[in-house]
Amino acid sequence: MLSRTADHLFWMSRYTERAGDMPQAFAGMTHQLRAALVMSSPKHAKRASAFGV
């Protein structure tokens, strides 16, 4: 039973660590999206900035 609890704690900490990395990954993707929109058209860049991207 102790090893099962240790296993559950290990995987819970792994998932928690991965969940902490998600906001950074999302910020990077939105930055790339905004850069692509600015390069494609200034009109699209205005719309993106209106939505906070």
Coordinates of C-alpha atoms in Angstrom, one line a residue:
M1 CA 0.0 0.0 0.0
L2 CA 2.9 2.4 0.7
S3 CA 4.4 1.8 -2.7
R4 CA 1.0 2.5 -4.3
T5 CA 0.7 5.8 -2.4
A6 CA 4.2 6.8 -3.4
D7 CA 3.4 6.0 -7.1
H8 CA 0.3 8.1 -6.9
L9 CA 2.2 11.0 -5.4
F10 CA 4.9 10.7 -8.0
W11 CA 2.4 10.9 -10.9
M12 CA 0.4 13.7 -9.2
S13 CA 3.6 15.8 -9.0
R14 CA 4.5 15.1 -12.6
Y15 CA 1.0 16.2 -13.8
T16 CA 1.2 19.3 -11.6
E17 CA 4.6 20.2 -13.1
R18 CA 3.3 19.8 -16.6
A19 CA 0.2 21.9 -15.8
G20 CA 2.6 24.7 -14.6
D21 CA 4.3 24.6 -18.0
M22 CA 1.1 25.1 -19.9
P23 CA 0.7 28.9 -19.4
Q24 CA 4.2 29.4 -20.7
A25 CA 3.6 27.3 -23.8
F26 CA 0.3 29.1 -24.4
A27 CA 2.0 32.5 -24.1
G28 CA 4.6 31.4 -26.6
M29 CA 2.0 30.3 -29.1
T30 CA 0.0 33.5 -28.8
H31 CA 3.2 35.5 -29.4
Q32 CA 3.9 33.5 -32.6
L33 CA 0.3 33.9 -33.7
R34 CA 0.4 37.7 -33.2
A35 CA 3.7 37.9 -35.1
A36 CA 2.2 35.9 -38.0
L37 CA -0.9 38.2 -38.1
V38 CA 1.2 41.3 -38.1
M39 CA 3.3 40.0 -41.0
S40 CA 0.2 39.0 -43.0
S41 CA -1.9 42.1 -42.6
P42 CA -2.0 45.2 -40.3
K43 CA -5.9 44.9 -40.4
H44 CA -5.6 41.4 -38.8
A45 CA -3.1 42.8 -36.2
K46 CA -5.7 45.3 -35.1
R47 CA -8.3 42.7 -34.6
A48 CA -5.9 40.5 -32.7
S49 CA -4.9 43.3 -30.4
A50 CA -8.6 43.9 -29.7
F51 CA -8.9 40.4 -28.4
G52 CA -5.7 40.7 -26.3
V53 CA -3.6 38.4 -28.5

